[in-house]
XYZ file of C-alpha atoms in Angstrom:
232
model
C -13.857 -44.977 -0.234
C -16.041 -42.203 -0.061
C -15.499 -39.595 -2.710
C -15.068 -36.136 -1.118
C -17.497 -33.588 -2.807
C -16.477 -30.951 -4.923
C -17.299 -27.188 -3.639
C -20.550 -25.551 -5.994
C -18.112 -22.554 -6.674
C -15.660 -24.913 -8.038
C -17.897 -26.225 -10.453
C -18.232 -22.812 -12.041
C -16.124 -21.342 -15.011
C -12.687 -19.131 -13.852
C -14.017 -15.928 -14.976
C -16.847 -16.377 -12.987
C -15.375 -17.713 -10.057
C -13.377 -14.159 -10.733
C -16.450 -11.634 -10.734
C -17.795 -13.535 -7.320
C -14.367 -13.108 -5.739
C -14.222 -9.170 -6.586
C -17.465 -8.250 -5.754
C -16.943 -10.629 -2.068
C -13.798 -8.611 -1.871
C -15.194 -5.360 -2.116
C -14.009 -3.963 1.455
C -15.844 0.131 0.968
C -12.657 2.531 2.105
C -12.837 6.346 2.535
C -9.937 7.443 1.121
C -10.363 6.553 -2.561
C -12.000 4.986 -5.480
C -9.581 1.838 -5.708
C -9.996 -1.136 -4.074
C -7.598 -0.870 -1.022
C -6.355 -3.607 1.785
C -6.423 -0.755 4.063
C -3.497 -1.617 7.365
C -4.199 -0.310 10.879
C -2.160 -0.950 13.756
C -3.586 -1.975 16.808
C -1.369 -3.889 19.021
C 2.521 -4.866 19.593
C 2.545 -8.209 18.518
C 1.607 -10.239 15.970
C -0.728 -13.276 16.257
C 0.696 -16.466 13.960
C -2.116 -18.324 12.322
C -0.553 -20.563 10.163
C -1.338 -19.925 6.418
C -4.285 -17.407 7.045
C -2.468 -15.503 9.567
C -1.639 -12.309 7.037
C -5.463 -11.500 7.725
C -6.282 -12.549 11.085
C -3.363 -10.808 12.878
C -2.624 -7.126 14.458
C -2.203 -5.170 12.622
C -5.769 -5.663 10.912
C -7.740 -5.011 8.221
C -10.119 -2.014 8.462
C -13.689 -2.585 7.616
C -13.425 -6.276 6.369
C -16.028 -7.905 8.292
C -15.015 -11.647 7.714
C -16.247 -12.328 4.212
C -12.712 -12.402 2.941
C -11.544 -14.949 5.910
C -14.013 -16.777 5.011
C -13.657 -17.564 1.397
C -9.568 -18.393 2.501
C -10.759 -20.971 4.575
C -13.559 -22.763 2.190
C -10.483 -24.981 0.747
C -7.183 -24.875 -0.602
C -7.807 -24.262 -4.918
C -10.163 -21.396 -3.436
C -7.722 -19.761 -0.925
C -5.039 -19.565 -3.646
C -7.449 -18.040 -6.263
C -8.602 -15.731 -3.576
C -4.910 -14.728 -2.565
C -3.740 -14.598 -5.774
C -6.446 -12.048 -6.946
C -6.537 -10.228 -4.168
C -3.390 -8.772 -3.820
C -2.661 -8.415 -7.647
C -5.776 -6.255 -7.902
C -5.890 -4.625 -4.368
C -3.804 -1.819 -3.349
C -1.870 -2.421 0.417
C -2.524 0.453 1.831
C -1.438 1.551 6.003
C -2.735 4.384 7.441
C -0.589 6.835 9.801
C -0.845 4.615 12.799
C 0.971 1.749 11.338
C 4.664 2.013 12.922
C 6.676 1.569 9.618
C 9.068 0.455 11.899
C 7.317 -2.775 11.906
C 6.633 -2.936 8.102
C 9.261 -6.088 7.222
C 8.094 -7.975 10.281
C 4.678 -7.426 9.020
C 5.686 -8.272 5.020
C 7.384 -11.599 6.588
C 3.971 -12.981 7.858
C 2.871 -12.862 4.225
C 2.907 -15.855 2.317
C 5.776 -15.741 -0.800
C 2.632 -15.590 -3.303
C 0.919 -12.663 -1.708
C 4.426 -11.005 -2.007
C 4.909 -11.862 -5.126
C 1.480 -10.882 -6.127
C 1.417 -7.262 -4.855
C 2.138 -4.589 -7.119
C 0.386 -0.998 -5.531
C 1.227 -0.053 -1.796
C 0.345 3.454 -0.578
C 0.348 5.320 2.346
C -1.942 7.655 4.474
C 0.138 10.814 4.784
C -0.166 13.591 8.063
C 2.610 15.972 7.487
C 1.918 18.351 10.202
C -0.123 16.850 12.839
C -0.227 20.216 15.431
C -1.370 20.136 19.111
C -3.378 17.113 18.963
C -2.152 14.327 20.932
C -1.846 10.711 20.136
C -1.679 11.176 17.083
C 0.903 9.526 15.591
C 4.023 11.713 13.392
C 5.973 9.971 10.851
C 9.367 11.341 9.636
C 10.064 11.917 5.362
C 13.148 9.561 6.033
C 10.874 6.531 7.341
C 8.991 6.634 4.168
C 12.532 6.582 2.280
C 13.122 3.640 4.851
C 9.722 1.516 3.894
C 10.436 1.976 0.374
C 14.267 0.251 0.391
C 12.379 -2.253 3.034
C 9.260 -2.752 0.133
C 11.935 -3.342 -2.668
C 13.398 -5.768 -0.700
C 10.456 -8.217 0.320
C 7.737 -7.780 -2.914
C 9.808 -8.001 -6.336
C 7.090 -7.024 -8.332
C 6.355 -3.853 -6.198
C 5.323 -0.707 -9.281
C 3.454 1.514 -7.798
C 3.057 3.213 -5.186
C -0.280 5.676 -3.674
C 0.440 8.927 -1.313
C -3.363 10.009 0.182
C -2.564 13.231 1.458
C -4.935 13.602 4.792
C -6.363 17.255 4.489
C -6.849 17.942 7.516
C -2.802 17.253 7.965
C -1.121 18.781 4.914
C -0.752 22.405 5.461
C 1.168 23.672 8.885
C 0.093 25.833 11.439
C 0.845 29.537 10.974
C 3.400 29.164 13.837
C 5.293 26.616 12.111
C 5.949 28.063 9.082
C 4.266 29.073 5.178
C 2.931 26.216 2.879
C 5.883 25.454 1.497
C 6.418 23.117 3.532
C 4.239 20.873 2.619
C 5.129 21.164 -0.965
C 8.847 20.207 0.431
C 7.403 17.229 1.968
C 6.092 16.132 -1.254
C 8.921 16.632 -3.436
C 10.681 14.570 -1.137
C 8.618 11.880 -1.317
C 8.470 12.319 -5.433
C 11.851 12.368 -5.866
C 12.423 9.618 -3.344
C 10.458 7.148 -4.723
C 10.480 8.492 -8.195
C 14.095 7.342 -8.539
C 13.134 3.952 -6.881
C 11.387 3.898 -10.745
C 8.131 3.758 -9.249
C 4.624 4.754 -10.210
C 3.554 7.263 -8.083
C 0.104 8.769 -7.484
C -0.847 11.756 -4.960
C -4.249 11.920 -4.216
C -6.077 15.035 -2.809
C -2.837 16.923 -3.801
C -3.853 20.764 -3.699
C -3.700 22.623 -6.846
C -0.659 25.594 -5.981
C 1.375 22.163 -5.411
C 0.859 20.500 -8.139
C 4.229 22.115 -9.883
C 6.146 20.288 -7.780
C 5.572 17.020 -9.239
C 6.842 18.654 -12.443
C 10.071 19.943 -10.927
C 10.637 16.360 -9.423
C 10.458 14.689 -12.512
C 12.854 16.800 -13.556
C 15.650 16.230 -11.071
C 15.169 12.109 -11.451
C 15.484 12.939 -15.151
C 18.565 14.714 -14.697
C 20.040 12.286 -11.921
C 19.265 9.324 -14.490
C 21.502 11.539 -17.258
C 23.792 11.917 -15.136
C 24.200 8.091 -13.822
C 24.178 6.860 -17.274
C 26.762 9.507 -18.763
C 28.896 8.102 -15.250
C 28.496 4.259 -16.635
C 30.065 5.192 -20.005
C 32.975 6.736 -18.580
């Protein structure tokens, strides 16, 4: 019987095997200095590849080229290496035109280890989109929604990543002062902070930077008060 050969970058030691994998699976993003699996939505259905289908479907990936399909499909030790590193060290990022209405059915084509595996999701945030048209406008209580819906399908979720699109944050003059927008993050703060996760808000304008304080401080307070609630 002829003996199947074993792939070069098998023969290799794990920790090198490791550095080739992150540098092949450095997708460049523009939003930040982390390495991001960054979701766009570009149809209304899904296309079912068997085990590789998480990467190959619509929604895509922006900006990955192939590279990472590629090293899925070399064989099966690789694929899992490759899965398993990179969604523990990538962050699953979806910009504003994902529908989070779609966010479980899109979870559900992952396989159980990428769940598993992914710790950091964040989101591309317009708060105040204006006059232009098609783009799209998310409501605070969908991100609420895609948090209970991210608790649910990846158990070791921690973290989470708000990039707060500048050219979206503040609101016209004829909607109202810029308080607003430091409403809109509280929200999200105090939302997620009591969901005990990690939270991160990145181009976060200085005069709003308080708020993060004051939404520590309610969590705080609303942890007090469940645990003084449990003893009686």
């Amino acid at each position: 019987m002829a003996q199947i050969s074993q792939s070069p970058l098998l023969r290799l030691p794990l920790e090198i095997r490791l550095m080739i994998y992150e540098y092949a699976l450095d997708v460049p993003n523009e939003y930040m200095d982390r390495p991001l699996i960054v979701v766009n939505d570009r149809g209304n259905s899904f296309t079912a590849r068997g085990r590789y289908r998480a990467l190959s479907m619509c929604p895509s990936w922006v900006g990955e080229n192939g590279k990472v399909r590629s090293l899925l499909s070399v064989n099966r030790q690789i694929h899992d290496e490759v899965e398993d590193f990179l969604y523990s060290h990538n962050t699953l990022f979806f910009l504003n035109a994902f529908s989070l209405d779609r966010l479980g059915a899109f979870l559900d084509t992952l396989s159980e280890t990428a769940r598993r595996r992914i710790r950091s999701v964040g989101f591309e945030i317009f708060f105040f989109v204006h006059s232009q048209t098609g783009v799209p406008k998310r409501t605070l209580k969908e991100y609420e929604r895609a948090g209970k819906i991210l608790s649910e399908k990846l158990p070791n979720w921690s973290s989470v990543v708000f990039y707060l699109d500048p050219r979206f944050y503040f609101p016209s003059a004829a909607v109202g002062g810029r308080e607003l927008s430091a409403r809109g993050v509280w929200y999200l703060a105090t939302k997620f902070g009591a969901m005990r996760k990690e939270m991160q808000f990145f181009a976060l304008p200085s005069i709003h930077r308080h708020v993060m304080d004051e939404a520590k401080r309610k969590i705080q307070m609303g942890r007090r008060g469940s645990q003084e609630r449990a003893f009686l």
